[in-house]
Short mmCIF file of C-alpha atoms in Angstrom, two decimals:
data_model
loop_
_atom_site.label_atom_id
_atom_site.label_comp_id
_atom_site.label_asym_id
_atom_site.label_seq_id
_atom_site.Cartn_x
_atom_site.Cartn_y
_atom_site.Cartn_z
CA ALA V 231 1.66 -5.68 21.30
CA GLN V 232 -1.46 -7.12 22.93
CA LYS V 233 -3.59 -9.88 21.66
CA VAL V 234 -6.58 -11.85 22.82
CA THR V 235 -7.52 -15.07 21.21
CA GLN V 236 -10.92 -16.79 21.59
CA ALA V 237 -10.49 -19.88 19.50
CA GLN V 238 -14.13 -20.94 19.75
CA THR V 239 -16.20 -19.00 17.28
CA GLU V 240 -19.50 -20.66 18.06
CA ILE V 241 -20.61 -23.14 20.66
CA SER V 242 -23.99 -24.83 20.99
CA VAL V 243 -25.09 -26.64 24.12
CA VAL V 244 -28.32 -28.09 25.39
CA GLU V 245 -29.86 -26.38 28.33
CA LYS V 246 -28.45 -27.44 31.75
CA GLU V 247 -25.10 -28.52 30.19
CA ASP V 248 -21.93 -26.90 31.44
CA VAL V 249 -19.84 -24.95 28.95
CA THR V 250 -16.42 -23.40 29.07
CA LEU V 251 -15.38 -20.45 26.91
CA ASP V 252 -11.65 -20.24 26.26
CA CYS V 253 -9.55 -17.10 26.35
CA VAL V 254 -5.79 -16.80 25.74
CA TYR V 255 -4.00 -13.50 25.91
CA GLU V 256 -0.63 -12.05 25.03
CA THR V 257 1.06 -9.00 26.59
CA ARG V 258 4.56 -7.95 27.51
CA ASP V 259 3.38 -6.05 30.54
CA THR V 260 3.62 -7.51 34.00
CA THR V 261 0.59 -5.64 35.20
CA TYR V 262 -2.60 -6.04 33.19
CA TYR V 263 -6.30 -6.56 33.55
CA LEU V 264 -8.56 -9.07 32.04
CA PHE V 265 -12.32 -8.72 31.51
CA TRP V 266 -15.27 -10.76 30.22
CA TYR V 267 -18.25 -9.04 28.63
CA LYS V 268 -21.55 -10.48 27.49
CA GLN V 269 -23.28 -9.17 24.41
CA PRO V 270 -26.88 -10.39 24.09
CA PRO V 271 -28.79 -10.10 20.79
CA SER V 272 -29.99 -6.62 21.76
CA GLY V 273 -26.38 -5.44 21.33
CA GLU V 274 -25.39 -3.87 24.63
CA LEU V 275 -22.20 -4.99 26.35
CA VAL V 276 -22.62 -6.22 29.86
CA PHE V 277 -19.61 -6.38 32.14
CA LEU V 278 -19.15 -9.74 33.89
CA ILE V 279 -15.88 -9.82 35.62
CA ARG V 280 -12.45 -8.20 35.96
CA ARG V 281 -9.27 -9.91 37.05
CA ASN V 282 -5.92 -8.22 37.85
CA SER V 283 -2.67 -9.91 36.73
CA PHE V 284 -1.42 -10.20 40.32
CA ASP V 285 -4.52 -11.94 41.64
CA GLU V 286 -4.72 -15.51 40.41
CA GLN V 287 -7.63 -16.52 42.61
CA ASN V 288 -10.38 -18.14 40.73
CA GLU V 289 -13.81 -16.72 41.15
CA ILE V 290 -17.31 -18.07 41.27
CA SER V 291 -20.49 -15.99 40.94
CA GLY V 292 -23.59 -18.06 40.87
CA ARG V 293 -23.46 -20.27 37.84
CA TYR V 294 -20.46 -18.40 36.46
CA SER V 295 -16.88 -19.22 37.29
CA TRP V 296 -13.56 -18.06 35.94
CA ASN V 297 -10.15 -19.78 35.85
CA PHE V 298 -7.16 -17.49 35.53
CA GLN V 299 -3.85 -19.18 34.91
CA LYS V 300 -0.84 -16.95 34.27
CA SER V 301 1.37 -19.93 33.44
CA THR V 302 -0.73 -20.55 30.36
CA SER V 303 -1.89 -17.00 29.82
CA SER V 304 -5.46 -18.13 29.92
CA PHE V 305 -8.62 -16.74 31.51
CA ASN V 306 -11.42 -19.22 30.86
CA PHE V 307 -15.06 -18.76 31.67
CA THR V 308 -17.35 -21.57 32.67
CA ILE V 309 -21.16 -21.49 32.86
CA THR V 310 -22.69 -24.24 34.87
CA ALA V 311 -26.12 -25.55 34.17
CA SER V 312 -26.56 -23.29 31.20
CA GLN V 313 -29.86 -21.51 30.49
CA VAL V 314 -31.42 -20.16 27.35
CA VAL V 315 -30.85 -16.66 28.66
CA ASP V 316 -27.14 -17.36 28.52
CA SER V 317 -27.27 -17.30 24.77
CA ALA V 318 -25.14 -14.35 23.72
CA VAL V 319 -21.74 -13.47 22.30
CA TYR V 320 -19.05 -13.40 25.01
CA PHE V 321 -15.95 -11.30 24.68
CA CYS V 322 -12.70 -11.59 26.57
CA ALA V 323 -10.72 -8.37 26.74
CA LEU V 324 -7.27 -7.20 27.98
CA ARG V 325 -5.94 -3.91 29.20
CA SER V 326 -2.27 -3.45 29.93
CA SER V 327 -1.05 -0.79 32.28
CA GLY V 328 2.12 -0.15 30.38
CA ALA V 329 0.74 2.65 28.18
CA GLY V 330 -1.44 3.96 30.94
CA SER V 331 -4.35 3.67 28.60
CA TYR V 332 -7.87 2.68 29.47
CA GLN V 333 -8.57 1.11 26.13
CA LEU V 334 -9.40 -2.55 25.82
CA THR V 335 -8.25 -5.12 23.30
CA PHE V 336 -11.03 -7.50 22.57
CA GLY V 337 -10.98 -11.11 21.37
CA LYS V 338 -13.14 -11.97 18.44
CA GLY V 339 -15.90 -13.29 20.73
CA THR V 340 -17.57 -16.69 21.12
CA LYS V 341 -21.20 -17.03 20.25
CA LEU V 342 -22.99 -19.30 22.69
CA SER V 343 -26.31 -20.81 21.79
CA VAL V 344 -28.17 -22.61 24.55
CA ILE V 345 -30.84 -24.87 23.08
CA PRO V 346 -33.91 -25.60 25.23
CA GLY Q 48 -23.24 1.97 39.01
CA ALA Q 49 -21.76 4.03 36.18
CA VAL Q 50 -24.11 4.47 33.24
CA VAL Q 51 -23.30 5.52 29.73
CA SER Q 52 -26.20 6.69 27.60
CA GLN Q 53 -25.90 6.50 23.79
CA HIS Q 54 -28.40 8.02 21.38
CA PRO Q 55 -29.89 7.20 18.93
CA SER Q 56 -30.13 3.46 19.25
CA ARG Q 57 -31.04 3.13 15.59
CA VAL Q 58 -30.77 5.44 12.60
CA ILE Q 59 -31.41 5.07 8.94
CA CYS Q 60 -30.10 7.69 6.64
CA LYS Q 61 -29.61 8.26 2.94
CA SER Q 62 -26.29 8.06 1.32
CA GLY Q 63 -24.44 11.42 1.43
CA THR Q 64 -26.04 12.70 4.58
CA SER Q 65 -24.37 13.10 8.00
CA VAL Q 66 -25.33 11.35 11.17
CA LYS Q 67 -24.48 12.40 14.71
CA ILE Q 68 -24.29 9.91 17.59
CA GLU Q 69 -24.17 11.13 21.16
CA CYS Q 70 -22.55 9.38 24.14
CA ARG Q 71 -23.13 10.69 27.65
CA SER Q 72 -21.81 9.60 30.97
CA LEU Q 73 -24.79 10.04 33.26
CA ASP Q 74 -23.41 9.89 36.75
CA PHE Q 75 -19.70 10.38 36.41
CA GLN Q 76 -17.25 12.46 34.50
CA ALA Q 77 -15.36 11.01 31.57
CA THR Q 78 -12.31 12.88 30.33
CA THR Q 79 -11.74 9.99 27.91
CA MET Q 80 -14.30 8.06 25.88
CA PHE Q 81 -13.79 5.33 23.30
CA TRP Q 82 -15.68 4.78 20.07
CA TYR Q 83 -15.87 1.28 18.73
CA ARG Q 84 -17.29 -0.17 15.54
CA GLN Q 85 -18.61 -3.60 15.21
CA PHE Q 86 -19.48 -5.37 11.97
CA PRO Q 87 -21.95 -8.28 12.00
CA LYS Q 88 -20.59 -11.35 13.75
CA GLN Q 89 -17.24 -9.60 14.40
CA SER Q 90 -15.40 -8.22 17.35
CA LEU Q 91 -15.30 -4.60 18.45
CA MET Q 92 -12.65 -2.55 16.71
CA LEU Q 93 -11.48 0.66 18.39
CA MET Q 94 -11.92 3.63 16.09
CA ALA Q 95 -10.79 6.46 18.17
CA THR Q 96 -10.23 7.81 21.65
CA SER Q 97 -12.12 10.93 22.47
CA ASN Q 98 -10.37 13.40 24.80
CA GLU Q 99 -12.14 16.22 26.57
CA GLY Q 100 -10.55 19.52 25.66
CA SER Q 101 -8.21 18.17 22.97
CA LYS Q 102 -8.25 16.38 19.68
CA ALA Q 103 -9.34 12.80 19.37
CA THR Q 104 -6.83 10.08 18.70
CA TYR Q 105 -7.71 7.92 15.75
CA GLU Q 106 -6.65 4.35 15.17
CA GLN Q 107 -4.75 3.51 12.01
CA GLY Q 108 -7.01 3.27 8.98
CA VAL Q 109 -9.82 5.37 10.45
CA GLU Q 110 -10.54 8.53 8.46
CA LYS Q 111 -10.68 11.40 10.83
CA ASP Q 112 -12.45 13.65 8.30
CA LYS Q 113 -15.16 11.12 7.88
CA PHE Q 114 -15.66 10.25 11.55
CA LEU Q 115 -15.61 13.52 13.34
CA ILE Q 116 -15.36 13.30 17.11
CA ASN Q 117 -16.02 16.10 19.53
CA HIS Q 118 -15.71 15.83 23.28
CA ALA Q 119 -17.57 18.94 24.24
CA SER Q 120 -17.70 18.42 27.98
CA LEU Q 121 -16.77 16.01 30.72
CA THR Q 122 -19.94 14.10 30.13
CA LEU Q 123 -20.51 14.24 26.39
CA SER Q 124 -18.73 12.94 23.33
CA THR Q 125 -20.21 12.92 19.83
CA LEU Q 126 -19.36 10.96 16.75
CA THR Q 127 -20.45 12.39 13.41
CA VAL Q 128 -20.38 10.14 10.37
CA THR Q 129 -20.05 12.62 7.50
CA SER Q 130 -21.25 11.94 3.97
CA ALA Q 131 -22.34 8.50 4.92
CA HIS Q 132 -22.15 5.64 2.44
CA PRO Q 133 -23.68 2.15 2.63
CA GLU Q 134 -20.24 0.75 3.68
CA ASP Q 135 -20.53 2.85 6.86
CA SER Q 136 -23.49 0.83 7.93
CA SER Q 137 -22.45 -0.79 11.17
CA PHE Q 138 -22.99 -0.94 14.93
CA TYR Q 139 -21.20 1.89 16.68
CA ILE Q 140 -20.73 1.75 20.46
CA CYS Q 141 -19.17 4.18 22.90
CA SER Q 142 -17.59 3.54 26.21
CA ALA Q 143 -16.05 5.33 29.16
CA PRO Q 144 -13.87 4.20 32.03
CA GLY Q 145 -15.59 4.32 35.37
CA GLY Q 146 -12.54 4.63 37.51
CA GLY Q 147 -8.85 3.61 37.58
CA LEU Q 148 -7.01 1.27 35.22
CA ASN Q 149 -8.45 -1.72 36.99
CA SER Q 150 -12.07 -0.56 36.33
CA PRO Q 151 -14.17 -1.87 33.56
CA LEU Q 152 -15.24 0.16 30.60
CA HIS Q 153 -18.88 1.09 30.77
CA PHE Q 154 -20.59 0.85 27.41
CA GLY Q 155 -23.50 2.57 25.85
CA ASN Q 156 -26.19 0.48 24.21
CA GLY Q 157 -24.83 1.13 20.80
CA THR Q 158 -26.18 2.70 17.66
CA ARG Q 159 -27.15 0.64 14.62
CA LEU Q 160 -26.55 2.78 11.61
CA THR Q 161 -28.00 1.80 8.24
CA VAL Q 162 -27.14 3.90 5.24
CA THR Q 163 -29.37 3.35 2.21
#
């Protein structure tokens, strides 16, 4: 069985603060893929990043960075110098290769509010 | 990049009527599409997997006679909510894989259904 846990339901930060969104996953497969999506108030899901289980390199993209640690089954997402436009619900998701399925298992999401 | 178009974005219907939601892959072929449902402030729950040329696969607890799925071509899947009731009011969102297992799902912009 697969499971994604986002323990933080809601987070509020003041603009320009850094914020880290936590994601912990469970899977029995040795090959799997992790994703982060952003869902702004308008509702669409915006793909942010994908990470393969065999690639533990952390990644930075502008103000966004991701910390993947297999030892703790975590794939945390940090926004540096947050902006009001970052306000959204962020979902962490998992896909295992075992079943050969493309479907994603989503966490419950973390609602981020950036206060000006 | 891969684009998924979903229509309509909003629909209001009366109880007892049926509503059809379309999901199209605009610049790629999708033999598989996924239909998710999202209640307010909750995560995305997979309803069913739509397969081109064969029957859809429904998740446990999803009524296949109520949520009819048809994958008519390699670029079109439709979800019909039959005899809609107020409890069917929700945000429905479709998605399609844009490549191999390591590729992200591409999501439509979602359909907000309100049944009065």
